[in-house]
Every structure is written in structure tokens, then in C-alpha cells.
mmCIF file of C-alpha atoms and ligand atoms in Angstrom:
data_model
loop_
_atom_site.group_PDB
_atom_site.id
_atom_site.type_symbol
_atom_site.label_atom_id
_atom_site.label_comp_id
_atom_site.label_asym_id
_atom_site.label_seq_id
_atom_site.Cartn_x
_atom_site.Cartn_y
_atom_site.Cartn_z
ATOM 1 C CA MET A 1 -0.154 -0.056 -0.081
ATOM 2 C CA LYS A 2 2.134 2.667 -1.414
ATOM 3 C CA ASP A 3 1.554 6.171 -2.078
ATOM 4 C CA THR A 4 4.577 7.656 -4.159
ATOM 5 C CA PHE A 5 5.610 10.932 -5.801
ATOM 6 C CA LYS A 6 4.148 9.781 -9.045
ATOM 7 C CA HIS A 7 0.771 9.182 -7.460
ATOM 8 C CA GLN A 8 0.931 12.596 -5.905
ATOM 9 C CA GLY A 9 1.775 14.200 -9.249
ATOM 10 C CA LEU A 10 -1.074 12.330 -10.853
ATOM 11 C CA ARG A 11 -3.492 13.514 -8.274
ATOM 12 C CA GLN A 12 -2.516 17.293 -8.669
ATOM 13 C CA LYS A 13 -3.331 16.667 -12.387
ATOM 14 C CA LEU A 14 -6.618 15.208 -11.646
ATOM 15 C CA VAL A 15 -7.307 18.112 -9.286
ATOM 16 C CA ASP A 16 -6.463 20.557 -12.001
ATOM 17 C CA ILE A 17 -9.059 18.530 -14.281
ATOM 18 C CA LEU A 18 -11.791 19.093 -11.776
ATOM 19 C CA ILE A 19 -10.975 22.836 -11.367
ATOM 20 C CA ALA A 20 -11.300 23.121 -15.143
ATOM 21 C CA LYS A 21 -14.736 21.397 -14.939
ATOM 22 C CA GLY A 22 -15.924 23.727 -12.573
ATOM 23 C CA ILE A 23 -15.357 22.406 -8.957
ATOM 24 C CA THR A 24 -14.263 25.309 -6.834
ATOM 25 C CA ASP A 25 -14.616 24.207 -3.020
ATOM 26 C CA LYS A 26 -11.010 24.362 -1.688
ATOM 27 C CA ASN A 27 -11.716 21.800 0.929
ATOM 28 C CA VAL A 28 -13.112 19.190 -1.452
ATOM 29 C CA LEU A 29 -10.146 19.621 -3.724
ATOM 30 C CA ALA A 30 -7.701 19.550 -1.085
ATOM 31 C CA ALA A 31 -9.314 16.212 0.192
ATOM 32 C CA ILE A 32 -9.154 14.702 -3.363
ATOM 33 C CA ASN A 33 -5.510 15.829 -3.640
ATOM 34 C CA THR A 34 -4.504 13.932 -0.384
ATOM 35 C CA ILE A 35 -6.637 10.647 -0.756
ATOM 36 C CA PRO A 36 -4.612 7.822 -2.376
ATOM 37 C CA ARG A 37 -7.604 6.732 -4.810
ATOM 38 C CA HIS A 38 -5.331 4.158 -6.504
ATOM 39 C CA LEU A 39 -5.572 2.051 -3.009
ATOM 40 C CA PHE A 40 -9.250 1.935 -3.252
ATOM 41 C CA MET A 41 -9.133 -0.050 -6.620
ATOM 42 C CA ASP A 42 -7.880 -3.431 -7.774
ATOM 43 C CA SER A 43 -4.163 -3.222 -8.729
ATOM 44 C CA SER A 44 -4.964 -3.881 -12.293
ATOM 45 C CA PHE A 45 -6.421 -0.538 -12.448
ATOM 46 C CA LEU A 46 -3.572 1.426 -10.936
ATOM 47 C CA ASP A 47 -2.792 3.224 -14.126
ATOM 48 C CA HIS A 48 -6.241 4.412 -14.301
ATOM 49 C CA ALA A 49 -6.855 5.565 -10.658
ATOM 50 C CA TYR A 50 -6.165 9.270 -11.506
ATOM 51 C CA GLN A 51 -8.273 9.603 -14.637
ATOM 52 C CA ASP A 52 -11.576 11.255 -14.248
ATOM 53 C CA LYS A 53 -13.456 8.042 -14.551
ATOM 54 C CA ALA A 54 -15.566 5.429 -12.845
ATOM 55 C CA PHE A 55 -14.055 1.984 -12.403
ATOM 56 C CA PRO A 56 -15.226 -1.346 -11.431
ATOM 57 C CA ILE A 57 -14.667 -2.504 -7.903
ATOM 58 C CA ALA A 58 -16.008 -5.861 -6.353
ATOM 59 C CA ALA A 59 -19.542 -7.292 -6.603
ATOM 60 C CA ASP A 60 -20.464 -5.612 -9.971
ATOM 61 C CA GLN A 61 -20.224 -2.094 -8.355
ATOM 62 C CA THR A 62 -18.172 0.942 -9.345
ATOM 63 C CA ILE A 63 -15.936 3.610 -7.533
ATOM 64 C CA SER A 64 -17.659 6.932 -8.604
ATOM 65 C CA GLN A 65 -15.969 9.110 -11.112
ATOM 66 C CA PRO A 66 -13.800 11.762 -9.094
ATOM 67 C CA TYR A 67 -15.903 14.705 -10.758
ATOM 68 C CA THR A 68 -18.977 13.140 -9.511
ATOM 69 C CA VAL A 69 -17.684 12.607 -5.934
ATOM 70 C CA ALA A 70 -16.405 16.237 -6.085
ATOM 71 C CA PHE A 71 -19.660 17.645 -7.400
ATOM 72 C CA GLN A 72 -21.810 15.968 -4.818
ATOM 73 C CA THR A 73 -19.543 16.657 -1.910
ATOM 74 C CA GLU A 74 -19.423 20.306 -3.077
ATOM 75 C CA LEU A 75 -23.297 20.317 -2.934
ATOM 76 C CA LEU A 76 -23.388 18.943 0.550
ATOM 77 C CA GLN A 77 -21.514 21.830 1.763
ATOM 78 C CA VAL A 78 -19.830 19.683 4.698
ATOM 79 C CA LYS A 79 -18.412 21.437 7.804
ATOM 80 C CA PRO A 80 -16.195 19.901 10.395
ATOM 81 C CA LYS A 81 -18.223 17.735 13.033
ATOM 82 C CA ASP A 82 -21.395 17.610 10.605
ATOM 83 C CA LYS A 83 -23.196 14.413 11.099
ATOM 84 C CA ILE A 84 -23.400 13.052 7.548
ATOM 85 C CA LEU A 85 -24.959 9.823 6.217
ATOM 86 C CA GLU A 86 -23.838 8.120 3.015
ATOM 87 C CA ILE A 87 -25.941 5.466 1.067
ATOM 88 C CA GLY A 88 -23.546 3.135 -0.814
ATOM 89 C CA THR A 89 -20.194 2.781 0.812
ATOM 90 C CA GLY A 90 -18.867 0.860 -1.966
ATOM 91 C CA SER A 91 -14.995 1.219 -2.166
ATOM 92 C CA GLY A 92 -15.248 3.722 0.709
ATOM 93 C CA TYR A 93 -13.659 6.529 -1.307
ATOM 94 C CA GLN A 94 -16.380 8.790 -1.029
ATOM 95 C CA THR A 95 -16.528 7.892 2.660
ATOM 96 C CA ALA A 96 -12.922 8.893 3.010
ATOM 97 C CA VAL A 97 -13.509 12.146 1.490
ATOM 98 C CA LEU A 98 -16.256 13.009 4.089
ATOM 99 C CA CYS A 99 -13.928 12.057 6.871
ATOM 100 C CA LYS A 100 -11.159 14.137 5.532
ATOM 101 C CA LEU A 101 -13.502 17.077 5.552
ATOM 102 C CA GLY A 102 -13.818 16.375 9.365
ATOM 103 C CA ALA A 103 -17.530 14.994 9.060
ATOM 104 C CA THR A 104 -18.904 12.474 11.598
ATOM 105 C CA VAL A 105 -19.784 9.901 8.901
ATOM 106 C CA TYR A 106 -22.277 7.043 8.846
ATOM 107 C CA SER A 107 -22.167 5.012 5.792
ATOM 108 C CA ILE A 108 -24.480 2.071 4.676
ATOM 109 C CA GLU A 109 -23.739 -0.670 2.196
ATOM 110 C CA ARG A 110 -26.192 -3.683 1.087
ATOM 111 C CA GLN A 111 -23.448 -5.978 -0.473
ATOM 112 C CA LEU A 112 -21.859 -7.827 2.236
ATOM 113 C CA GLU A 113 -18.650 -8.555 0.363
ATOM 114 C CA LEU A 114 -18.066 -4.638 -0.026
ATOM 115 C CA PHE A 115 -19.156 -3.999 3.585
ATOM 116 C CA LYS A 116 -16.768 -6.376 4.833
ATOM 117 C CA LYS A 117 -13.837 -5.404 2.728
ATOM 118 C CA THR A 118 -14.245 -1.557 3.261
ATOM 119 C CA SER A 119 -14.800 -1.958 6.986
ATOM 120 C CA LYS A 120 -11.244 -3.551 7.139
ATOM 121 C CA PHE A 121 -9.692 -1.264 4.520
ATOM 122 C CA LEU A 122 -10.581 2.231 5.665
ATOM 123 C CA PRO A 123 -9.057 2.277 9.082
ATOM 124 C CA LYS A 124 -5.993 1.075 7.752
ATOM 125 C CA LEU A 125 -5.399 4.319 5.738
ATOM 126 C CA GLY A 126 -6.480 6.180 8.863
ATOM 127 C CA PHE A 127 -10.107 7.007 7.813
ATOM 128 C CA ARG A 128 -12.485 6.453 10.826
ATOM 129 C CA ALA A 129 -16.143 6.520 10.001
ATOM 130 C CA LYS A 130 -18.275 6.818 13.101
ATOM 131 C CA GLN A 131 -20.024 3.659 11.899
ATOM 132 C CA LEU A 132 -20.278 1.483 8.720
ATOM 133 C CA ILE A 133 -23.485 -0.206 8.536
ATOM 134 C CA PHE A 134 -24.575 -3.368 6.514
ATOM 135 C CA GLY A 135 -28.058 -2.516 5.468
ATOM 136 C CA ASP A 136 -30.585 -1.072 3.174
ATOM 137 C CA GLY A 137 -30.024 2.509 2.456
ATOM 138 C CA TYR A 138 -33.700 3.047 1.421
ATOM 139 C CA LYS A 139 -34.480 3.094 5.057
ATOM 140 C CA GLY A 140 -31.803 5.657 5.979
ATOM 141 C CA LEU A 141 -30.655 5.480 9.795
ATOM 142 C CA LYS A 142 -33.550 6.451 11.952
ATOM 143 C CA THR A 143 -31.642 5.801 15.078
ATOM 144 C CA GLU A 144 -28.958 8.489 14.384
ATOM 145 C CA ALA A 145 -31.286 11.126 12.663
ATOM 146 C CA PRO A 146 -31.260 13.955 12.158
ATOM 147 C CA PHE A 147 -28.482 14.396 9.513
ATOM 148 C CA LYS A 148 -26.782 17.709 8.515
ATOM 149 C CA GLY A 149 -26.280 15.990 5.120
ATOM 150 C CA ILE A 150 -27.332 12.916 3.357
ATOM 151 C CA ILE A 151 -25.488 11.673 0.201
ATOM 152 C CA VAL A 152 -26.704 8.853 -1.948
ATOM 153 C CA THR A 153 -24.090 7.409 -4.334
ATOM 154 C CA ALA A 154 -26.271 4.999 -6.303
ATOM 155 C CA GLY A 155 -28.938 5.987 -8.744
ATOM 156 C CA ALA A 156 -32.426 6.103 -6.968
ATOM 157 C CA PRO A 157 -35.467 5.375 -9.041
ATOM 158 C CA PHE A 158 -37.477 7.775 -6.669
ATOM 159 C CA VAL A 159 -36.524 9.660 -3.514
ATOM 160 C CA PRO A 160 -36.937 7.703 -0.547
ATOM 161 C CA LYS A 161 -39.099 9.219 2.035
ATOM 162 C CA PRO A 162 -37.083 8.283 5.068
ATOM 163 C CA LEU A 163 -34.184 10.082 3.784
ATOM 164 C CA LEU A 164 -36.125 13.442 3.598
ATOM 165 C CA SER A 165 -37.674 12.813 7.077
ATOM 166 C CA GLN A 166 -34.055 12.171 8.432
ATOM 167 C CA LEU A 167 -32.746 15.378 7.453
ATOM 168 C CA ALA A 168 -32.156 18.259 9.999
ATOM 169 C CA ILE A 169 -33.844 21.509 9.415
ATOM 170 C CA GLY A 170 -31.222 23.359 7.199
ATOM 171 C CA GLY A 171 -29.846 19.768 6.144
ATOM 172 C CA ARG A 172 -29.248 18.866 2.709
ATOM 173 C CA LEU A 173 -29.984 15.683 0.783
ATOM 174 C CA VAL A 174 -27.935 15.091 -2.501
ATOM 175 C CA ILE A 175 -29.283 12.350 -4.539
ATOM 176 C CA PRO A 176 -29.080 11.115 -8.226
ATOM 177 C CA VAL A 177 -32.795 10.594 -9.333
ATOM 178 C CA GLY A 178 -33.565 8.332 -12.287
ATOM 179 C CA ASP A 179 -33.617 5.049 -14.034
ATOM 180 C CA GLU A 180 -31.259 4.803 -16.810
ATOM 181 C CA VAL A 181 -29.766 8.175 -16.359
ATOM 182 C CA GLN A 182 -30.130 10.171 -13.237
ATOM 183 C CA THR A 183 -30.431 13.915 -12.544
ATOM 184 C CA MET A 184 -28.465 15.184 -9.453
ATOM 185 C CA THR A 185 -30.993 16.609 -7.060
ATOM 186 C CA LEU A 186 -30.415 18.511 -3.980
ATOM 187 C CA PHE A 187 -33.156 18.997 -1.301
ATOM 188 C CA ILE A 188 -32.727 21.484 1.369
ATOM 189 C CA ARG A 189 -35.008 21.175 4.293
ATOM 190 C CA LYS A 190 -36.389 24.516 5.135
ATOM 191 C CA SER A 191 -38.819 23.570 7.863
ATOM 192 C CA GLU A 192 -40.486 20.564 9.414
ATOM 193 C CA LYS A 193 -42.652 20.215 6.255
ATOM 194 C CA GLU A 194 -40.927 22.387 3.374
ATOM 195 C CA PHE A 195 -38.063 21.300 1.109
ATOM 196 C CA GLU A 196 -36.460 23.268 -1.443
ATOM 197 C CA LYS A 197 -35.594 21.327 -4.604
ATOM 198 C CA HIS A 198 -32.669 22.121 -6.963
ATOM 199 C CA GLU A 199 -31.838 19.915 -10.087
ATOM 200 C CA PHE A 200 -28.347 19.718 -11.569
ATOM 201 C CA GLY A 201 -26.752 17.965 -14.648
ATOM 202 C CA GLU A 202 -27.274 14.308 -15.703
ATOM 203 C CA PHE A 203 -25.213 11.572 -14.337
ATOM 204 C CA ARG A 204 -24.919 7.631 -14.616
ATOM 205 C CA PHE A 205 -24.840 5.518 -11.492
ATOM 206 C CA VAL A 206 -25.256 1.783 -10.561
ATOM 207 C CA PRO A 207 -28.861 1.401 -9.319
ATOM 208 C CA LEU A 208 -29.937 1.858 -5.715
ATOM 209 C CA LEU A 209 -31.253 -1.616 -5.283
ATOM 210 C CA GLU A 210 -34.149 -2.411 -2.724
ATOM 211 C CA ASP A 211 -33.601 -5.301 -0.149
ATOM 212 C CA LYS A 212 -35.750 -8.349 -0.803
ATOM 213 C CA ASN A 213 -35.602 -9.345 2.851
HETATM 214 N N1 LIG B 301 -19.486 5.703 -2.798
HETATM 215 C C1 LIG B 301 -19.071 4.501 -3.458
HETATM 216 C C2 LIG B 301 -20.022 4.271 -4.735
HETATM 217 C C3 LIG B 301 -19.974 2.680 -4.827
HETATM 218 S S1 LIG B 301 -21.390 2.394 -6.203
HETATM 219 C C4 LIG B 301 -17.587 4.616 -4.094
HETATM 220 O O1 LIG B 301 -17.243 5.706 -4.384
HETATM 221 O O2 LIG B 301 -16.918 3.595 -4.048
HETATM 222 C C5 LIG B 301 -22.902 2.349 -5.189
HETATM 223 C C6 LIG B 301 -22.922 1.392 -4.074
HETATM 224 O O3 LIG B 301 -24.198 1.487 -3.560
HETATM 225 C C7 LIG B 301 -22.622 -0.164 -4.399
HETATM 226 O O4 LIG B 301 -21.586 -0.334 -3.533
HETATM 227 C C8 LIG B 301 -23.916 -0.691 -4.088
HETATM 228 O O5 LIG B 301 -23.813 -1.961 -3.525
HETATM 229 C C9 LIG B 301 -24.506 0.225 -2.996
HETATM 230 N N2 LIG B 301 -25.962 0.018 -2.922
HETATM 231 C C10 LIG B 301 -26.789 0.006 -3.980
HETATM 232 N N3 LIG B 301 -28.151 0.112 -3.389
HETATM 233 C C11 LIG B 301 -28.007 0.092 -2.108
HETATM 234 C C12 LIG B 301 -29.009 0.288 -0.824
HETATM 235 N N4 LIG B 301 -30.187 0.107 -0.969
HETATM 236 N N5 LIG B 301 -28.426 0.537 0.407
HETATM 237 C C13 LIG B 301 -27.013 0.630 0.528
HETATM 238 N N6 LIG B 301 -26.157 0.529 -0.553
HETATM 239 C C14 LIG B 301 -26.547 0.320 -1.770
#
């Protein structure tokens, strides 16, 4: 598990690409500049780790494209100590970005293989989520609600109600909504009953799957 000058140089180039694509949040860019993305991927993909592309991880899933991670994280507006819920832990890369920003992170994954692998891997790199959960993200995490931010990293066919209801007042839900193609959507909770909705560009995610249990 090495991070070399070569990797650091490639990361700086990736950050330059993200800036060119419109990412401005300095803290998000700094997090991406320090997190060794190549270590979150299978070794055969090492050469690709710092291209702005999504790549396969275990269990037919993907590590999100860096631009997508940056875009979603920027929309969340994370501040240190904010309680954040992530749906779709996957490789743990997005989880690591949230940890790096100082958030108190809860993350849910429905694939046991990925849950186990990432639970072992993240602490090795020094990223300590408050809790990694094996479960169904459609339900959110009622016991720890309300959250300052909720980020969904799989394509949701609809907006799960529990995620909206588990937002703090002023809290933000960032969720790609759609079947084949998803519209990045931001909900801001204005009051108990009112939500402001903003829509951004189109993205492509692996699907948010409902548990059959
Ligand atoms: N943040 C991850 C993205 C992985 S892809 C990364 O950057 O690596 C999306 C992940 O969402 C997959 O790991 C998939 O198994 C998971 N997922 C899909 N449906 C889910 C659900 N209902 N609850 C929790 N996780 C889910």
C-alpha cells in the first residue's frame, strides 16, 4: 500500500482537471488531492486511478468518477463535525473524502462483500467513519437522525421518504434520481414540512437496489 511522488503528481493533475470542470470548493479539492484513490481500486487499475473516470470494484459495483464525488460533496457543503449519512459505501472513497472534511460519517452498504472489505480497509488508511453499516439505504438510519447531510451514491428510481424525514432543518440531501440516467438533485430542508429542490446535470450511477428481505 504505497503512495509515491508519482501518485501525488497524478493527483495534482486530476485536481487541475476538476477545477477546469468547475469544482471550486477548496476543501473538497484538498481532500481529493490527499486521498490515495489508487489504493481503493484493484491493482490492475492502478494506471487509471487518477483519470476522471468511474471504475469497477468488487460485486459488480463501481467507484464513482472523481468529478461526481467532487460535485456531490460540494453540494453537501460539509463542515467539520457535521453528521453525514452516506448511502452506498462501495469502495469507501467517498466515505474517505467525508472523513477528510472532518464530518462525523455514517455509511450504509447493502453488499456484504463490499461492507466487509471496506470496513477493514478504511481504518488501515486512517479514515475512521463513526459507523459503517451493513443494511438497506432506502431506510436511512433512523436511530442516528437527524443528519446535516445525506449523500446517495447510487441511482435512485425515486426519492426514499425516510431520507427526507431524517434531514435536520437546514440539512441537505444530495441524490441522483432516475432510472437509466439520473438527474443530480439537492433537497434543502427549510422547515418540518418544507423542502427546497434544486436540479443539476445528468449523471450515470449503478442502481440503488431495494432489499428483498
Ligand atoms: N461511494 C461509492 C460508490 C459505490 S457504487 C464509491 O465511491 O466507491 C454504489 C454503491 O451503492 C454500491 O456499492 C452498491 O452496492 C450500493 N447500494 C446499492 N443499493 C443500496 C442500498 N439500497 N443500500 C445501501 N447501499 C446500496
